[in-house]
Tab-separated table of C-alpha atoms in Angstrom:
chain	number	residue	atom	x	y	z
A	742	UNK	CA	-1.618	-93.172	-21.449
A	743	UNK	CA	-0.926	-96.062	-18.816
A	744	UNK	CA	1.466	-96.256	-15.894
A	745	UNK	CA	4.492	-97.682	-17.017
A	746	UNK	CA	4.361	-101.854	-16.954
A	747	UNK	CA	6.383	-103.149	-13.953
A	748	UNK	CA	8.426	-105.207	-16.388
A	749	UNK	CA	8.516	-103.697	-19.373
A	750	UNK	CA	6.499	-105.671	-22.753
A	751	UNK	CA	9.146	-106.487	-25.416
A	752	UNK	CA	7.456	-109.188	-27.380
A	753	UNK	CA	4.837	-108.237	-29.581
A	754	UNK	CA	2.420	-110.960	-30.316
A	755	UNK	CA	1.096	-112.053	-33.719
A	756	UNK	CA	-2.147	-111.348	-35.122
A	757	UNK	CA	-4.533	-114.100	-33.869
A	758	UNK	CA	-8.299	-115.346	-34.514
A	759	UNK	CA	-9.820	-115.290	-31.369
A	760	UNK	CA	-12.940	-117.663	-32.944
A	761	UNK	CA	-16.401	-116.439	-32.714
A	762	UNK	CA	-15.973	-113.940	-35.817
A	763	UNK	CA	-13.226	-112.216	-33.757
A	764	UNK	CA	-10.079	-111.353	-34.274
A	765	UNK	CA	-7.126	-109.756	-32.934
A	766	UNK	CA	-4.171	-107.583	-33.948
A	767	UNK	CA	-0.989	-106.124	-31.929
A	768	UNK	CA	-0.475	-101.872	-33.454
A	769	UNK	CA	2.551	-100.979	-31.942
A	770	UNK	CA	3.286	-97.928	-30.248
A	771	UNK	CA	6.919	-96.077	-31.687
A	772	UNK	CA	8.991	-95.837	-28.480
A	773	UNK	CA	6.899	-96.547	-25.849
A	774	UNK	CA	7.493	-99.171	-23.321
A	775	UNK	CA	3.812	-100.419	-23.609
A	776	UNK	CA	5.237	-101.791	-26.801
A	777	UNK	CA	1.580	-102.194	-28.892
A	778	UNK	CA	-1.955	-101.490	-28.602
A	779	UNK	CA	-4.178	-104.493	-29.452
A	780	UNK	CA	-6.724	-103.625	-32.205
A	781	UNK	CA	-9.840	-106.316	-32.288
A	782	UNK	CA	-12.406	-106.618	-35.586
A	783	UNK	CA	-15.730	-107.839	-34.968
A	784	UNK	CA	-17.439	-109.829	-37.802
A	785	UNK	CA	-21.000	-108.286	-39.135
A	786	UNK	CA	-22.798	-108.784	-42.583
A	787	UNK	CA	-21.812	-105.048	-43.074
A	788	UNK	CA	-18.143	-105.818	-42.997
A	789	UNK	CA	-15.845	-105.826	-39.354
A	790	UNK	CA	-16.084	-103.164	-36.191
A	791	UNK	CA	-12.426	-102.474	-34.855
A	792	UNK	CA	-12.597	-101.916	-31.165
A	793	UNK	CA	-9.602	-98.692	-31.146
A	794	UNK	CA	-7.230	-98.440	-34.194
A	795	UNK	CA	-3.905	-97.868	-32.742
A	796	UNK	CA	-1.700	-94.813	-32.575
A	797	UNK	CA	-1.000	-92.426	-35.693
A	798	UNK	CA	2.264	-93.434	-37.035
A	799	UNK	CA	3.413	-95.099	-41.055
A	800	UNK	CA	4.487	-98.204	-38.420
A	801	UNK	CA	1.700	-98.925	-36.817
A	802	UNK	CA	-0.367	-98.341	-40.184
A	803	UNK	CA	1.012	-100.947	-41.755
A	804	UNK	CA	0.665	-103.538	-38.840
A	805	UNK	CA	-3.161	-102.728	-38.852
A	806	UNK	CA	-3.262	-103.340	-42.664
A	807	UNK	CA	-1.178	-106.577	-43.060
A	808	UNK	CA	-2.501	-107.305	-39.739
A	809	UNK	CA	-6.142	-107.738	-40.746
A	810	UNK	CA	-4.794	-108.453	-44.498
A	811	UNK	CA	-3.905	-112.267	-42.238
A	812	UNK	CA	-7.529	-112.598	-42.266
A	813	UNK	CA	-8.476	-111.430	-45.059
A	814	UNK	CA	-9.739	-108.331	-44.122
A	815	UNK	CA	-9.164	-105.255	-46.109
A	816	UNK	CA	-9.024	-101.803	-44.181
A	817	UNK	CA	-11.765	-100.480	-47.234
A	818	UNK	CA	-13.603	-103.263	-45.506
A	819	UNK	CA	-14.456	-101.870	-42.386
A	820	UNK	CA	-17.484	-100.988	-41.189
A	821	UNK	CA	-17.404	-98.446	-37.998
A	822	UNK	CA	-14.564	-97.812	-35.687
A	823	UNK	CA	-15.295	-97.704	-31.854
A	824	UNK	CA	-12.528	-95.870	-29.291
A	825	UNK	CA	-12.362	-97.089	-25.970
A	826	UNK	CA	-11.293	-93.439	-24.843
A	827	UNK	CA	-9.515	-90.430	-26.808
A	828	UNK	CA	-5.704	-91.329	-25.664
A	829	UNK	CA	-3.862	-91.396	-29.160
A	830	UNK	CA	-2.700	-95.265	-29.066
A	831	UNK	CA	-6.521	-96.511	-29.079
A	832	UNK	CA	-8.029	-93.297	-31.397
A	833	UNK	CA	-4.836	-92.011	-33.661
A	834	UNK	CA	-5.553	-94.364	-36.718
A	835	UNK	CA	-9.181	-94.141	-36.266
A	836	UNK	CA	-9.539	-91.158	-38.900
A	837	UNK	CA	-7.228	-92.627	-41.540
A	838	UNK	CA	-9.455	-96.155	-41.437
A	839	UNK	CA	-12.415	-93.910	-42.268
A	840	UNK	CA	-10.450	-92.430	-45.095
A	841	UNK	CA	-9.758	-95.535	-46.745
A	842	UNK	CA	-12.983	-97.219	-45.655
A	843	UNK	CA	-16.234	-94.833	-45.179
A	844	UNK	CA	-16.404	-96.275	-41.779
A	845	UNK	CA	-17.794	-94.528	-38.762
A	846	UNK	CA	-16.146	-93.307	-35.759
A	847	UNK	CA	-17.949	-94.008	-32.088
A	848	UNK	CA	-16.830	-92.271	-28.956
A	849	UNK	CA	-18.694	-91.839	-25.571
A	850	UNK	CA	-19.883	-87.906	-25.665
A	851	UNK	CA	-18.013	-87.111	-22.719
A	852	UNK	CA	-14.486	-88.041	-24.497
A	853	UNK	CA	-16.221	-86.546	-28.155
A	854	UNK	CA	-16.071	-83.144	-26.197
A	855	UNK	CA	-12.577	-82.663	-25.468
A	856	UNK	CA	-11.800	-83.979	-29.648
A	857	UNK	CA	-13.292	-80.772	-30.637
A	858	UNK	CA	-11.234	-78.982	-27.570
A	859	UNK	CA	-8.183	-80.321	-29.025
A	860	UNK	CA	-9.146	-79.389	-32.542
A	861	UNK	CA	-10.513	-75.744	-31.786
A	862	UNK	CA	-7.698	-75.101	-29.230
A	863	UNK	CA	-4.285	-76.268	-31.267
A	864	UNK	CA	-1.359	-77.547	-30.167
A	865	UNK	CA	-0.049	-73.821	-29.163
A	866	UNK	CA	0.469	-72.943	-25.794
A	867	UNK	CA	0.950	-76.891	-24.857
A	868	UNK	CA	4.131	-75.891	-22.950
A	869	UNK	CA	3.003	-72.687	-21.418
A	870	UNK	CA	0.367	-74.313	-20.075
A	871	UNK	CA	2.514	-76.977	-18.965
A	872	UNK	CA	5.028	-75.010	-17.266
A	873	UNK	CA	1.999	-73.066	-15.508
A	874	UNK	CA	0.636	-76.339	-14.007
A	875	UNK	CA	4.232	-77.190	-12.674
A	876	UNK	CA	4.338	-73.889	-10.968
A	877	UNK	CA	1.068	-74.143	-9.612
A	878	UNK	CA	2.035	-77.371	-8.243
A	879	UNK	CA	5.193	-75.911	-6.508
A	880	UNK	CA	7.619	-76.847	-8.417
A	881	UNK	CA	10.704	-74.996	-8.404
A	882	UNK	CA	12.497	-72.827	-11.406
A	883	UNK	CA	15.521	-75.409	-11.630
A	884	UNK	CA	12.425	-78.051	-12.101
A	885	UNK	CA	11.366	-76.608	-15.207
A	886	UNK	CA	14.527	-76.480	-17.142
A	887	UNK	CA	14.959	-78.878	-20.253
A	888	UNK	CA	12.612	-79.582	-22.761
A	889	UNK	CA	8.998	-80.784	-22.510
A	890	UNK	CA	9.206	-84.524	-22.826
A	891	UNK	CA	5.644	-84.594	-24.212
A	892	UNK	CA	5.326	-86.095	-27.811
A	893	UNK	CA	3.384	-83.777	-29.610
A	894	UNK	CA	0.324	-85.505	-31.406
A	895	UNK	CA	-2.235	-84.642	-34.111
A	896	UNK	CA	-5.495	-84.262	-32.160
A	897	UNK	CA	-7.910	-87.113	-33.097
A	898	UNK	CA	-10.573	-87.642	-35.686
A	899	UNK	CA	-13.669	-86.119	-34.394
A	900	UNK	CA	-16.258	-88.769	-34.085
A	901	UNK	CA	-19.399	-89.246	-36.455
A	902	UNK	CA	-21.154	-90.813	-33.500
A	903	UNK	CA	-21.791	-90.115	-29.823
A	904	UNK	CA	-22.584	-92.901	-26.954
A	905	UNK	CA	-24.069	-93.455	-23.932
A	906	UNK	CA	-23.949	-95.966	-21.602
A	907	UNK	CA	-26.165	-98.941	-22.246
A	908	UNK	CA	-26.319	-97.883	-26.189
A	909	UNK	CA	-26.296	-100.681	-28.818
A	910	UNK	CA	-23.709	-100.208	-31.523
A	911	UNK	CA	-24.291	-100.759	-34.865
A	912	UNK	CA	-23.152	-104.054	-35.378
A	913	UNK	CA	-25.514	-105.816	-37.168
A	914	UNK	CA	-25.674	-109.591	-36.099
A	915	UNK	CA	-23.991	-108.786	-33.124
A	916	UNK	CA	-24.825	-107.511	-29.864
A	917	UNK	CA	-21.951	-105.206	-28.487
A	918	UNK	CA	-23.033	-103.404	-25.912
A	919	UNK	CA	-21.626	-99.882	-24.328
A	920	UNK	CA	-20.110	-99.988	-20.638
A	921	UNK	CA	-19.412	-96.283	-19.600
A	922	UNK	CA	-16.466	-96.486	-17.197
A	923	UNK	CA	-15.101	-93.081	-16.535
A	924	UNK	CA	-11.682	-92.677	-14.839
A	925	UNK	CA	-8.617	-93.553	-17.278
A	926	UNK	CA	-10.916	-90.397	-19.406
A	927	UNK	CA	-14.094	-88.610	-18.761
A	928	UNK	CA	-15.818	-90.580	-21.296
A	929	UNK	CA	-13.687	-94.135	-21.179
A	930	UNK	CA	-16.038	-97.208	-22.102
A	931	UNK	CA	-15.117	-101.175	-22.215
A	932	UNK	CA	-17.604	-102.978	-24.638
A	933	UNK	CA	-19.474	-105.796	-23.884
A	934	UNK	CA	-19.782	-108.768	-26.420
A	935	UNK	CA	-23.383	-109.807	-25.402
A	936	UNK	CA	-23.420	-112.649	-27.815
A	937	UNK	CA	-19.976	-113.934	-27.113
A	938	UNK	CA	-19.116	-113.609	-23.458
A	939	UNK	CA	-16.843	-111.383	-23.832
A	940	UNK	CA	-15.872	-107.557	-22.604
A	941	UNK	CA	-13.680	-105.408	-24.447
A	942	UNK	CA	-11.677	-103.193	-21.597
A	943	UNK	CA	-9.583	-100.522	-23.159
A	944	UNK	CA	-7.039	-99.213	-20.459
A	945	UNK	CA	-9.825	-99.839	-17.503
A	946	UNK	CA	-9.108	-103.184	-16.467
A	947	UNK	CA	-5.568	-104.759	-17.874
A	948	UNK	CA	-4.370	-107.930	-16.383
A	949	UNK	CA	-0.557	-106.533	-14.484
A	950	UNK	CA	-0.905	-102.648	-14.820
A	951	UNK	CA	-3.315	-99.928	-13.764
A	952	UNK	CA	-4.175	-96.801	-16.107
A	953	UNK	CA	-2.873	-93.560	-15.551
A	954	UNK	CA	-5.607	-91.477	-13.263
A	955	UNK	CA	-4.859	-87.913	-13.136
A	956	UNK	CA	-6.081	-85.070	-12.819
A	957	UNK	CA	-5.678	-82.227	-15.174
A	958	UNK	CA	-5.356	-78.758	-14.153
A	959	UNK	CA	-4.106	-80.223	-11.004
A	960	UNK	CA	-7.479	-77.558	-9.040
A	961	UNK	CA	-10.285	-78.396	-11.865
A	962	UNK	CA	-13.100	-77.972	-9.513
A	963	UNK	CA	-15.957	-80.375	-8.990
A	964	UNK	CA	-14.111	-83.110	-11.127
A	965	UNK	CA	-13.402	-86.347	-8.951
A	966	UNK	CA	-11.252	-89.441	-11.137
A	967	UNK	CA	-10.309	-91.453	-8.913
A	968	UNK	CA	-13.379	-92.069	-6.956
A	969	UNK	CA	-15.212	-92.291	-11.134
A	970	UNK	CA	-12.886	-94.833	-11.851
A	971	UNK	CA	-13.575	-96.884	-8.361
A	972	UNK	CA	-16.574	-96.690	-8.892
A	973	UNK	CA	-16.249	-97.588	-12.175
A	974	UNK	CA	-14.470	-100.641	-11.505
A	975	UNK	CA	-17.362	-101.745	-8.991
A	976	UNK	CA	-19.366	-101.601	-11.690
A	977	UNK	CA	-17.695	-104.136	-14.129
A	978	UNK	CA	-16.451	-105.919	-10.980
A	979	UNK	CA	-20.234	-107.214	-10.991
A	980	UNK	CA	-20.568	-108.148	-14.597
A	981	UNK	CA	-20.178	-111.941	-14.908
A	982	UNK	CA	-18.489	-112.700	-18.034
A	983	UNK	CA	-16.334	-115.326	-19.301
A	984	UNK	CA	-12.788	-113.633	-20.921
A	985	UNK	CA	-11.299	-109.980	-20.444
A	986	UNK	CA	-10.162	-108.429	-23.707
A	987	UNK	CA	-7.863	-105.733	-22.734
A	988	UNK	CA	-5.855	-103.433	-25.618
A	989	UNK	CA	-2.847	-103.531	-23.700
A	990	UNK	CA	-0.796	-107.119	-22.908
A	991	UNK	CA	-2.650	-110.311	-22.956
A	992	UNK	CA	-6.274	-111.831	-22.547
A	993	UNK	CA	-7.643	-112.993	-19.419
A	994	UNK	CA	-10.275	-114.493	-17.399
A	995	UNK	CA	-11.548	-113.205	-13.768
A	996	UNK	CA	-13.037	-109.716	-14.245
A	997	UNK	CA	-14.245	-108.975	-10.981
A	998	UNK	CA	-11.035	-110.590	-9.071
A	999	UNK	CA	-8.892	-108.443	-11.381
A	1000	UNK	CA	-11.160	-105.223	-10.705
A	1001	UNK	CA	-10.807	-105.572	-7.196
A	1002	UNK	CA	-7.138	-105.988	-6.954
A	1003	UNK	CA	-7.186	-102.698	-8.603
A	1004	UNK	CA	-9.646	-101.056	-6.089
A	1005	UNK	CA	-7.355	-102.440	-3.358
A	1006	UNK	CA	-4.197	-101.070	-4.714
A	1007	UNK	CA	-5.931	-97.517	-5.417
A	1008	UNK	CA	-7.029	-98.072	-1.266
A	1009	UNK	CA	-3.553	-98.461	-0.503
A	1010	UNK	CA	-2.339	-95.328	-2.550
A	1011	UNK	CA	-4.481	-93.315	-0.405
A	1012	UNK	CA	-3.662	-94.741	2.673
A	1013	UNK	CA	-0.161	-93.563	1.790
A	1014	UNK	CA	-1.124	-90.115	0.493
A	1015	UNK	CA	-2.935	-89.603	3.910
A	1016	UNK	CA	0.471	-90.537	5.637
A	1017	UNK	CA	2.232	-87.874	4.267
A	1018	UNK	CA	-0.542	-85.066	5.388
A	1019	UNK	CA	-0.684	-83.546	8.390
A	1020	UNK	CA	-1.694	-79.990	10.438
A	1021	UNK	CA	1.321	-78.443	8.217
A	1022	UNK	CA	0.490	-77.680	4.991
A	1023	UNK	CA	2.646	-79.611	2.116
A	1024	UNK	CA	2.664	-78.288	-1.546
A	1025	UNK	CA	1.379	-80.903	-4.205
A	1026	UNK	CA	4.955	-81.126	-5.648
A	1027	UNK	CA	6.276	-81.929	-2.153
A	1028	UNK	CA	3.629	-84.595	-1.370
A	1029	UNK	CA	4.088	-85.738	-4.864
A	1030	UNK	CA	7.838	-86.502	-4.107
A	1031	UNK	CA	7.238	-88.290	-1.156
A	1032	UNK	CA	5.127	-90.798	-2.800
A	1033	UNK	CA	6.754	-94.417	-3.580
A	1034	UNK	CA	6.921	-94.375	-7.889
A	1035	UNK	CA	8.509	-97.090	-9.813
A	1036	UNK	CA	11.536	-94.837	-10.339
A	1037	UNK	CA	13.416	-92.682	-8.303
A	1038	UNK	CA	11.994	-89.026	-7.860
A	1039	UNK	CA	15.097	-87.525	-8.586
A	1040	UNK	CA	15.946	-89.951	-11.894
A	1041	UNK	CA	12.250	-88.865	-13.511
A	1042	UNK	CA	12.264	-86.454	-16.845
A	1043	UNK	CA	9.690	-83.929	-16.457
A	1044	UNK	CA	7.084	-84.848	-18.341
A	1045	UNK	CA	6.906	-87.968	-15.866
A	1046	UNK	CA	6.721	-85.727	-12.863
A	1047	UNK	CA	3.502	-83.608	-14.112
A	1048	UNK	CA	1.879	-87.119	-14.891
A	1049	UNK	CA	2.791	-88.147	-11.170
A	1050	UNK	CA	1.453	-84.700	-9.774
A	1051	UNK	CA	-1.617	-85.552	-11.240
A	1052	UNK	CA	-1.727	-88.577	-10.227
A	1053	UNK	CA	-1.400	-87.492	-6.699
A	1054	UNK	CA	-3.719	-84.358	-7.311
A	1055	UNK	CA	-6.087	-87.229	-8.296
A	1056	UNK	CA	-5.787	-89.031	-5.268
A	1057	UNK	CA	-5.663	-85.830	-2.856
A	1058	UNK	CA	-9.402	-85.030	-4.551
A	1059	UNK	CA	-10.883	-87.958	-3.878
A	1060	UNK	CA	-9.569	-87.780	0.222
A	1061	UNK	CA	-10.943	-84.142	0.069
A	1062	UNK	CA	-14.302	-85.822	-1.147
A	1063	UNK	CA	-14.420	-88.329	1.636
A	1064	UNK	CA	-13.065	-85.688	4.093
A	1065	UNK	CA	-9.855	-86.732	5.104
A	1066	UNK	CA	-7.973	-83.453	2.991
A	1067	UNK	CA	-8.545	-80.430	2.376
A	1068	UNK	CA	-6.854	-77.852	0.192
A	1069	UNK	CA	-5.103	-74.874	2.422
A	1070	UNK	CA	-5.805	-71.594	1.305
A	1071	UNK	CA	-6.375	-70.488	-2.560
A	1072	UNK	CA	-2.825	-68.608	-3.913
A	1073	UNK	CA	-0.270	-70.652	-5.200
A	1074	UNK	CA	1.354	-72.915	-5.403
A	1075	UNK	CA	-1.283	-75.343	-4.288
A	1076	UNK	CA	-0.772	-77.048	-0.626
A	1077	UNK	CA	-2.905	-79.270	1.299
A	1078	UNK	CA	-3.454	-80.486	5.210
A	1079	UNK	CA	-5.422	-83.067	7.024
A	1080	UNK	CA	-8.498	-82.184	7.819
């Protein structure tokens, strides 16, 4: 999921027809102050493409029905589904589309792998290992009291198709093009309309908010997000097309501007990370507290801490990688210095 907006979306938009055999539609997201996910079809001979499908809820169902029903589209209509990344607003509706439709189901591999995780795993044990990470992180006992604020979620449909970066999808007529930007999720593409101008961003590049980097356990070795996703914003940063499809808030123009603002801010972040470190080592939870959040450490539920540990776990990794951190010691809880 994203960072929280600065100002909060209220205002859903209405379906609109974006021309070019494209269209849009707002799915909106039960309680969430993101407010709606924004679903696009794709014209082809075979019948539309949805780019994401919304999250899995009788709600947001019905707004992707009646929602393409505005343009005449029926769901059995569809021909293939294509998720931007595995997070349950962009891939929750994706299986019941193929149910009513036949359609396929595209993922980049990276994100098909942890699908089948989910699905061979379960949902048991979610808040063991949740309560493990917290400890890890050095959270104290009278942190951990109250219930897990995490909405549980069917795991997603596994995916009838795998992509890499550069692939073609099957779009016939069309020439939509996969962008591999890893970051927001191991295996997060945007989608570039070749024959319209146009890129399709997911969560990687929104026009007011940045996506949520973390990373998860808050130790995975050899796993670097932060410094994928900057990277994977230099890449799109030097893509020249002409309008920015995001799934969250509005359209826009100015790709590489918008990347770079979002480089810059991610700069700053670990400028102030580094601040905080010194020749003393400082737990993750205690570094994590320290850091500047939209709300108050001590007003934030749970569930919004462990996403703001890994947040800062994220950004501690990449300042190991350029060696300006370094992790102190290997017991718990974990605690880092300046190197």
């Amino acid at each position: 999921m994203l960072r929280q907006a600065r100002k909060a979306v209220s205002v859903q938009p209405e379906p609109e027809d974006l021309g070019g055999g494209l269209w849009s539609v707002p799915v909106p997201i039960p309680d969430n102050p993101l407010a709606y996910t924004l679903v696009y079809a794709v014209e082809s001979p075979k019948g539309p493409v949805l780019i994401d499908a919304g999250w899995q809820h009788d709600d947001a169902w019905t707004s992707l029905r009646d929602g393409l029903g505005t343009f005449g589209i029926d769901v059995s209509d569809v021909h293939g589904v294509v998720v931007t990344h595995f997070h349950p607003d962009h891939s929750g509706l994706a299986g019941r589309v193929r149910e009513e439709s036949g359609a396929w189901i595209a993922m980049h591999h990276a994100d098909a792998d942890i699908v089948r995780r989910f699905h061979a795993v379960g949902q048991g044990g979610r808040r063991e290992f949740e309560l493990t990470a917290l400890r890890r992180a050095g959270a104290a006992e009278s942190d951990l009291s109250g219930p897990s604020q995490q909405t549980q979620v069917r795991p997603p449909a596994i995916p009838d198709r795998e992509l890499s970066d550069g692939d073609l999808l099957d779009v016939p007529g069309r020439r939509l093009r996969t962008v591999w930007t890893p970051g927001h999720s191991p295996g997060h593409i945007c989608l570039h309309l070749e024959d319209g101008d146009r890129i399709f961003t997911g969560d990687h590049v929104l026009p007011r908010i940045t996506p949520h980097i973390g990373l998860y356990p808050y130790d995975t070795p050899d796993v670097d997000p932060l410094s994928d996703f900057l990277g994977s914003l230099d890449k799109v940063s030097a893509m020249t097309v002409d309008e920015v499809l995001p799934a969250h808030q509005y359209r826009f123009n100015g790709l590489s501007g918008r990347a770079r603002e979002i480089i810059a801010h991610h700069e700053e972040r670990l400028a102030e990370v580094t601040a905080l470190l010194s020749s003393t080592a400082v737990t993750l939870w205690d570094l994590t507290a320290g850091l500047t959040w939209r709300h108050a450490w001590a007003d934030m539920p749970q569930q919004a801490r462990r996403m703001a540990a890994a947040e800062a776990a994220a950004h501690l990794r990449t300042l190991e990688t350029r060696g300006t951190a370094r992790r102190e010691g290997t017991d718990d809880p974990l605690r880092y210095i300046l190197r």
